[in-house]
DNA sequence: TCCTAAATAAGAATTATTACTATTTAGGTT
DNA sequence: AACCTAAATAGTAATAATTCTTATTTAGGA
């Protein structure tokens, strides 16, 4: 039986397809930014992506990175992650998942949980609002920060 | 049977008690800010609170308001609400509740749901992290914004 | 009443985000 | 392959949000 996994090539194809659908041009900058954010684990900020991209495109501007990330999120290829009044951070994980956030260091960790995925939304809310996403958000102190405090 | 409800007087007493516990001085500014934020419905920003407080303390500085709100949240009297890279907003609702957030206008609406309150956290997460809060976050389009788009 | 550390006001500095504009370029057309 | 044009980009500038600095005031204990 053949397994279908999403590889980077698949993602890039999806990206190109989506760009064409939306009438957006496929530029080297966009491709790099898309690849970079897709490879990143920890809900990076625009600034972080910018610094990484500069190694490949030394002349790229921060504005282009930030604008592209916003564009990607409008296209549905990224999410803007729920933060706490700190810098805006992006989420390249398009699988259904949930978050733990550390109050100390701000780290946001993905986790998967089938029973959380099945949460039902109360009818009165479904009637009043259009609900696109249901996510559980855990808050507390991460393992790193627990160890630090013990020092 | 006597009912216990939390009144504003109760809250103020709690505030004074908590301040003394933490060795914080009770200043007119702090009292006003605390009262104001406790009365607000819609997860206000520091700027919003600042503008309201100025009617009572015309000479108050924005920094004092912002700093005090951060202090209150460190004391556990407020929460910083999960946003999306926009301005920091505060949550004076200390009852167990959940949030709907509108992607269009950024409004955050409280709602209550007993089955959400009872959500279990997976053991492997409990072991790894200290979990203080479990919250469901719904995302979508609010009633106001649905109507606007129809125009 | 006096004393002192904490809190405040005012404004500067820093950081984050968005806007502007001249130049370049992707991608369609001839 | 050369040309055209709207979209995208680079390089700032402008704006908005947040934090820091410092002189002054004040809450609360002695
Ligand atoms: Mn995530
Ligand atoms: Mn709330
Ligand atoms: Zn942490
Ligand atoms: Zn809305």
Short mmCIF file of C-alpha atoms (C1' of nucleotides) and ligand atoms in Angstrom, two decimals:
data_model
loop_
_atom_site.label_atom_id
_atom_site.label_comp_id
_atom_site.label_asym_id
_atom_site.label_seq_id
_atom_site.Cartn_x
_atom_site.Cartn_y
_atom_site.Cartn_z
CA UNK A 1 0.00 0.00 0.00
CA UNK A 2 1.33 3.38 -0.93
CA UNK A 3 1.70 5.98 1.74
CA UNK A 4 0.98 9.59 1.10
CA UNK A 5 3.08 11.94 3.15
CA UNK A 6 3.39 15.62 2.72
CA UNK A 7 6.92 16.31 1.64
CA UNK A 8 8.57 19.62 1.01
CA UNK A 9 8.07 19.13 -2.72
CA UNK A 10 4.35 18.60 -2.16
CA UNK A 11 4.20 21.73 -0.04
CA UNK A 12 6.01 23.74 -2.67
CA UNK A 13 3.60 22.47 -5.33
CA UNK A 14 0.67 23.41 -3.13
CA UNK A 15 2.22 26.82 -2.65
CA UNK A 16 2.63 27.38 -6.37
CA UNK A 17 -0.90 26.20 -7.04
CA UNK A 18 -2.33 28.42 -4.34
CA UNK A 19 -0.39 31.43 -5.60
CA UNK A 20 -1.76 30.94 -9.10
CA UNK A 21 -5.27 30.56 -7.74
CA UNK A 22 -4.93 33.84 -5.94
CA UNK A 23 -3.22 35.58 -8.85
CA UNK A 24 -0.05 36.08 -6.87
CA UNK A 25 3.36 36.04 -8.49
CA UNK A 26 5.88 33.43 -7.56
CA UNK A 27 9.02 35.27 -6.57
CA UNK A 28 12.29 33.91 -5.20
CA UNK A 29 11.65 35.84 -1.99
CA UNK A 30 8.24 34.29 -1.50
CA UNK A 31 9.51 30.81 -2.13
CA UNK A 32 12.33 31.24 0.37
CA UNK A 33 10.08 32.71 3.01
CA UNK A 34 7.53 29.99 2.53
CA UNK A 35 10.14 27.24 2.77
CA UNK A 36 11.77 28.81 5.78
CA UNK A 37 8.61 29.25 7.80
CA UNK A 38 7.45 25.76 6.93
CA UNK A 39 10.66 24.32 8.29
CA UNK A 40 10.50 26.23 11.52
CA UNK A 41 9.41 24.52 14.66
CA UNK A 42 8.74 27.17 17.21
CA UNK A 43 6.12 29.61 15.99
CA UNK A 44 8.64 32.17 14.73
CA UNK A 45 8.21 35.91 14.51
CA UNK A 46 8.74 37.89 11.32
CA UNK A 47 12.04 39.10 12.71
CA UNK A 48 13.31 35.55 13.22
CA UNK A 49 12.36 34.53 9.69
CA UNK A 50 13.91 37.73 8.36
CA UNK A 51 17.25 36.94 9.99
CA UNK A 52 17.26 33.42 8.59
CA UNK A 53 16.24 34.50 5.10
CA UNK A 54 18.99 37.09 4.97
CA UNK A 55 21.53 34.30 4.83
CA UNK A 56 20.05 33.32 1.46
CA UNK A 57 18.84 36.70 0.23
CA UNK A 58 21.19 39.19 1.90
CA UNK A 59 19.38 42.12 0.33
CA UNK A 60 15.85 41.24 1.38
CA UNK A 61 13.94 43.81 3.39
CA UNK A 62 12.14 43.15 6.63
CA UNK A 63 8.99 44.59 5.17
CA UNK A 64 8.95 42.00 2.43
CA UNK A 65 9.29 39.21 4.95
CA UNK A 66 6.59 40.56 7.19
CA UNK A 67 4.24 41.36 4.33
CA UNK A 68 4.77 37.95 2.77
CA UNK A 69 4.04 36.20 6.04
CA UNK A 70 0.80 38.14 6.32
CA UNK A 71 -0.01 37.25 2.73
CA UNK A 72 0.65 33.58 3.41
CA UNK A 73 -1.68 33.70 6.37
CA UNK A 74 -4.38 35.33 4.25
CA UNK A 75 -3.92 32.51 1.77
CA UNK A 76 -4.50 30.04 4.55
CA UNK A 77 -1.00 28.56 4.36
CA UNK A 78 -0.09 29.87 7.80
CA UNK A 79 -1.84 30.87 10.97
CA UNK A 80 -1.12 33.78 13.23
CA UNK A 81 -0.74 32.25 16.62
CA UNK A 82 -2.49 33.47 19.74
CA UNK A 83 0.05 35.33 21.85
CA UNK A 84 -0.05 37.62 24.86
CA UNK A 85 0.57 41.09 23.60
CA UNK A 86 4.07 40.21 22.52
CA UNK A 87 5.34 40.15 18.96
CA UNK A 88 3.24 38.52 16.29
CA UNK A 89 4.17 34.91 15.68
CA UNK A 90 3.30 32.55 12.89
CA UNK A 91 2.27 28.92 12.88
CA UNK A 92 3.19 26.79 9.88
CA UNK A 93 1.57 23.67 11.31
CA UNK A 94 -1.63 23.18 9.38
CA UNK A 95 -2.52 19.92 11.03
CA UNK A 96 -5.25 20.06 13.63
CA UNK A 97 -3.44 20.67 16.89
CA UNK A 98 -3.46 22.46 20.21
CA UNK A 99 -1.10 24.66 22.16
CA UNK A 100 0.67 24.88 25.44
CA UNK A 101 2.15 28.27 26.22
CA UNK A 102 4.76 29.02 28.86
CA UNK A 103 3.99 32.15 30.86
CA UNK A 104 7.64 32.68 31.67
CA UNK A 105 9.45 32.40 28.37
CA UNK A 106 6.54 32.63 25.94
CA UNK A 107 7.37 29.38 24.22
CA UNK A 108 4.43 27.79 22.45
CA UNK A 109 4.40 24.03 22.08
CA UNK A 110 2.19 22.09 19.70
CA UNK A 111 0.47 18.96 20.84
CA UNK A 112 -2.07 16.57 19.39
CA UNK A 113 -5.14 15.19 21.13
CA UNK A 114 -8.02 13.42 19.49
CA UNK A 115 -10.56 14.12 22.18
CA UNK A 116 -9.79 17.83 22.00
CA UNK A 117 -10.20 17.63 18.24
CA UNK A 118 -13.75 16.38 18.73
CA UNK A 119 -14.93 19.18 21.02
CA UNK A 120 -18.47 20.24 20.22
CA UNK A 121 -19.37 23.91 19.97
CA UNK A 122 -22.58 24.91 21.78
CA UNK A 123 -25.48 25.58 19.42
CA UNK A 124 -26.15 29.11 20.58
CA UNK A 125 -22.60 30.03 19.61
CA UNK A 126 -22.82 28.29 16.26
CA UNK A 127 -25.96 30.26 15.53
CA UNK A 128 -24.49 33.59 16.52
CA UNK A 129 -20.98 33.31 15.09
CA UNK A 130 -19.21 31.61 12.23
CA UNK A 131 -16.77 29.27 13.92
CA UNK A 132 -13.69 28.29 11.92
CA UNK A 133 -11.44 26.88 14.56
CA UNK A 134 -11.66 25.23 17.93
CA UNK A 135 -8.47 25.01 19.88
CA UNK A 136 -7.48 24.18 23.42
CA UNK A 137 -4.91 26.46 24.96
CA UNK A 138 -2.98 25.31 28.00
CA UNK A 139 -1.03 27.81 30.00
CA UNK A 140 1.64 27.37 32.60
CA UNK A 141 5.37 26.87 33.03
CA UNK A 142 7.45 24.86 30.61
CA UNK A 143 10.06 22.24 31.52
CA UNK A 144 12.96 24.57 30.77
CA UNK A 145 11.59 27.32 32.99
CA UNK A 146 10.81 24.89 35.80
CA UNK A 147 14.46 23.82 35.86
CA UNK A 148 15.69 27.39 35.70
CA UNK A 149 13.65 28.40 38.75
CA UNK A 150 15.13 25.55 40.75
CA UNK A 151 18.66 26.91 40.27
CA UNK B 1 -29.74 30.39 52.87
CA UNK B 2 -27.36 33.24 52.42
CA UNK B 3 -25.91 33.85 49.01
CA UNK B 4 -22.37 34.95 48.59
CA UNK B 5 -21.78 37.14 45.57
CA UNK B 6 -18.68 39.03 44.79
CA UNK B 7 -19.48 42.72 44.99
CA UNK B 8 -17.24 45.64 44.20
CA UNK B 9 -16.60 46.13 47.90
CA UNK B 10 -15.49 42.52 48.19
CA UNK B 11 -13.20 42.98 45.24
CA UNK B 12 -11.68 46.10 46.70
CA UNK B 13 -11.08 44.30 49.98
CA UNK B 14 -9.44 41.45 48.12
CA UNK B 15 -7.32 43.97 46.28
CA UNK B 16 -6.16 45.64 49.48
CA UNK B 17 -5.44 42.28 51.08
CA UNK B 18 -3.48 41.09 48.07
CA UNK B 19 -1.49 44.31 47.92
CA UNK B 20 -0.49 43.94 51.55
CA UNK B 21 0.46 40.32 51.00
CA UNK B 22 2.74 41.34 48.16
CA UNK B 23 4.13 44.34 50.01
CA UNK B 24 2.67 46.75 47.48
CA UNK B 25 1.47 50.18 48.44
CA UNK B 26 -2.13 51.14 48.02
CA UNK B 27 -2.18 54.30 45.96
CA UNK B 28 -5.15 56.23 44.59
CA UNK B 29 -3.95 55.46 41.08
CA UNK B 30 -3.85 51.75 41.71
CA UNK B 31 -7.28 51.72 43.25
CA UNK B 32 -8.77 53.62 40.33
CA UNK B 33 -7.09 51.44 37.74
CA UNK B 34 -8.17 48.31 39.52
CA UNK B 35 -11.78 49.47 39.78
CA UNK B 36 -11.85 50.61 36.20
CA UNK B 37 -10.51 47.42 34.71
CA UNK B 38 -12.80 45.33 36.86
CA UNK B 39 -15.80 47.18 35.51
CA UNK B 40 -14.81 46.79 31.90
CA UNK B 41 -16.50 44.25 29.74
CA UNK B 42 -14.48 43.90 26.60
CA UNK B 43 -10.91 42.91 27.38
CA UNK B 44 -9.57 46.45 27.26
CA UNK B 45 -6.08 47.56 26.30
CA UNK B 46 -3.89 49.73 28.52
CA UNK B 47 -4.66 52.66 26.24
CA UNK B 48 -8.41 52.27 26.75
CA UNK B 49 -8.06 52.10 30.52
CA UNK B 50 -5.71 55.08 30.43
CA UNK B 51 -8.28 57.21 28.62
CA UNK B 52 -11.01 56.30 31.10
CA UNK B 53 -8.81 56.86 34.14
CA UNK B 54 -7.79 60.29 32.93
CA UNK B 55 -11.32 61.50 33.58
CA UNK B 56 -10.73 60.83 37.27
CA UNK B 57 -6.98 61.45 37.48
CA UNK B 58 -6.27 63.93 34.70
CA UNK B 59 -2.57 63.92 35.50
CA UNK B 60 -1.99 60.19 35.42
CA UNK B 61 0.63 58.90 33.03
CA UNK B 62 0.16 56.11 30.53
CA UNK B 63 3.15 54.35 31.95
CA UNK B 64 1.56 54.14 35.37
CA UNK B 65 -1.57 52.62 33.90
CA UNK B 66 0.32 50.10 31.83
CA UNK B 67 2.70 49.22 34.64
CA UNK B 68 -0.12 48.85 37.11
CA UNK B 69 -2.04 46.56 34.79
CA UNK B 70 1.04 44.37 34.43
CA UNK B 71 1.44 44.40 38.20
CA UNK B 72 -2.17 43.39 38.69
CA UNK B 73 -1.69 40.53 36.30
CA UNK B 74 1.40 39.39 38.16
CA UNK B 75 -0.66 39.49 41.34
CA UNK B 76 -3.18 37.21 39.69
CA UNK B 77 -5.99 39.76 39.78
CA UNK B 78 -6.07 40.05 35.98
CA UNK B 79 -5.11 37.94 33.02
CA UNK B 80 -3.42 38.98 29.84
CA UNK B 81 -5.66 37.72 27.13
CA UNK B 82 -4.46 35.68 24.19
CA UNK B 83 -4.41 37.94 21.14
CA UNK B 84 -2.97 37.73 17.64
CA UNK B 85 -0.06 40.08 17.51
CA UNK B 86 -2.23 43.11 18.17
CA UNK B 87 -2.11 45.29 21.26
CA UNK B 88 -1.99 43.66 24.65
CA UNK B 89 -5.37 43.30 26.25
CA UNK B 90 -6.41 42.48 29.77
CA UNK B 91 -9.08 40.22 31.16
CA UNK B 92 -10.68 41.11 34.49
CA UNK B 93 -12.98 38.09 34.44
CA UNK B 94 -11.57 35.71 37.00
CA UNK B 95 -14.37 33.20 36.68
CA UNK B 96 -13.54 30.09 34.73
CA UNK B 97 -14.50 30.88 31.17
CA UNK B 98 -13.64 30.51 27.53
CA UNK B 99 -13.19 32.78 24.55
CA UNK B 100 -14.47 33.38 21.09
CA UNK B 101 -12.34 35.71 18.99
CA UNK B 102 -13.43 37.42 15.81
CA UNK B 103 -10.78 37.32 13.09
CA UNK B 104 -12.16 40.43 11.45
CA UNK B 105 -12.55 42.94 14.27
CA UNK B 106 -10.53 41.25 17.01
CA UNK B 107 -13.39 41.28 19.49
CA UNK B 108 -13.05 38.69 22.23
CA UNK B 109 -16.23 37.35 23.77
CA UNK B 110 -16.42 35.43 27.04
CA UNK B 111 -18.58 32.40 27.30
CA UNK B 112 -19.19 29.73 29.92
CA UNK B 113 -19.36 26.00 29.35
CA UNK B 114 -19.25 23.31 31.99
CA UNK B 115 -18.03 20.54 29.76
CA UNK B 116 -15.13 22.70 28.59
CA UNK B 117 -14.35 23.43 32.23
CA UNK B 118 -13.94 19.72 32.87
CA UNK B 119 -11.42 19.05 30.10
CA UNK B 120 -8.72 16.65 31.19
CA UNK B 121 -5.09 17.38 30.46
CA UNK B 122 -3.10 14.40 29.12
CA UNK B 123 -0.74 12.90 31.68
CA UNK B 124 2.40 13.32 29.62
CA UNK B 125 1.78 17.05 29.50
CA UNK B 126 1.01 17.26 33.21
CA UNK B 127 4.31 15.53 33.90
CA UNK B 128 6.33 17.75 31.64
CA UNK B 129 4.78 21.14 32.36
CA UNK B 130 3.06 22.94 35.18
CA UNK B 131 -0.42 23.62 33.84
CA UNK B 132 -2.29 26.55 35.39
CA UNK B 133 -5.05 27.10 32.93
CA UNK B 134 -7.06 25.19 30.37
CA UNK B 135 -9.07 27.26 27.98
CA UNK B 136 -10.96 26.67 24.78
CA UNK B 137 -10.46 29.28 22.12
CA UNK B 138 -12.96 29.55 19.30
CA UNK B 139 -12.08 31.58 16.26
CA UNK B 140 -14.21 32.89 13.47
CA UNK B 141 -16.43 35.80 12.51
CA UNK B 142 -18.64 37.62 15.00
CA UNK B 143 -22.28 38.57 14.47
CA UNK B 144 -21.44 42.22 13.84
CA UNK B 145 -18.88 41.40 11.19
CA UNK B 146 -21.21 38.89 9.51
CA UNK B 147 -23.81 41.61 9.09
CA UNK B 148 -21.26 44.12 7.83
CA UNK B 149 -20.05 41.78 5.10
CA UNK B 150 -23.62 41.32 3.87
CA UNK B 151 -23.98 45.05 3.19
"C1'" DT C 1 6.30 63.82 62.64
"C1'" DC C 2 10.01 61.83 60.21
"C1'" DC C 3 12.16 58.61 57.07
"C1'" DT C 4 12.75 55.66 53.21
"C1'" DA C 5 11.74 52.61 49.75
"C1'" DA C 6 8.25 52.37 46.48
"C1'" DA C 7 5.46 54.64 43.19
"C1'" DT C 8 4.59 58.19 39.98
"C1'" DA C 9 4.86 61.73 36.00
"C1'" DA C 10 7.03 63.14 32.16
"C1'" DG C 11 9.25 62.23 28.49
"C1'" DA C 12 12.98 59.65 26.01
"C1'" DA C 13 14.18 55.40 24.01
"C1'" DT C 14 13.29 51.18 22.10
"C1'" DT C 15 10.75 47.89 19.58
"C1'" DA C 16 7.04 46.43 16.49
"C1'" DT C 17 4.34 47.29 12.68
"C1'" DT C 18 2.77 49.66 8.70
"C1'" DA C 19 3.12 53.11 4.96
"C1'" DC C 20 5.37 55.35 1.13
"C1'" DT C 21 7.78 55.54 -3.27
"C1'" DA C 22 11.17 54.71 -6.74
"C1'" DT C 23 12.85 50.63 -8.92
"C1'" DT C 24 12.70 45.92 -10.33
"C1'" DT C 25 10.54 41.85 -12.05
"C1'" DA C 26 7.18 37.84 -13.02
"C1'" DG C 27 4.50 36.42 -16.21
"C1'" DG C 28 1.50 37.31 -19.92
"C1'" DT C 29 1.38 39.12 -24.89
"C1'" DT C 30 2.97 39.90 -29.15
"C1'" DA D 1 12.88 36.70 -27.85
"C1'" DA D 2 11.69 41.30 -26.92
"C1'" DC D 3 8.09 44.05 -24.81
"C1'" DC D 4 4.57 45.52 -21.50
"C1'" DT D 5 2.39 46.24 -17.15
"C1'" DA D 6 0.66 45.39 -12.82
"C1'" DA D 7 2.55 43.36 -8.85
"C1'" DA D 8 6.36 42.90 -5.80
"C1'" DT D 9 10.44 44.55 -3.68
"C1'" DA D 10 14.10 47.51 -1.27
"C1'" DG D 11 14.93 51.09 1.31
"C1'" DT D 12 13.52 54.10 4.04
"C1'" DA D 13 10.11 56.95 6.83
"C1'" DA D 14 6.25 57.10 9.74
"C1'" DT D 15 3.42 55.44 13.19
"C1'" DA D 16 2.11 52.69 17.10
"C1'" DA D 17 3.13 49.96 21.16
"C1'" DT D 18 5.90 49.12 24.96
"C1'" DT D 19 9.58 49.85 28.09
"C1'" DC D 20 13.12 52.61 30.30
"C1'" DT D 21 15.16 56.68 32.82
"C1'" DT D 22 15.17 60.10 36.20
"C1'" DA D 23 13.61 63.66 39.16
"C1'" DT D 24 9.86 64.15 42.31
"C1'" DT D 25 6.21 62.65 45.28
"C1'" DT D 26 4.08 59.71 48.61
"C1'" DA D 27 2.40 55.52 51.38
"C1'" DG D 28 3.13 53.47 55.31
"C1'" DG D 29 6.17 52.03 58.91
"C1'" DA D 30 9.21 53.73 62.85
MN1 LIG E 1 1.13 25.49 16.51
MN1 LIG E 2 -12.34 36.80 29.10
ZN1 LIG E 3 9.27 28.56 29.54
ZN1 LIG E 4 -16.06 40.95 14.42
#
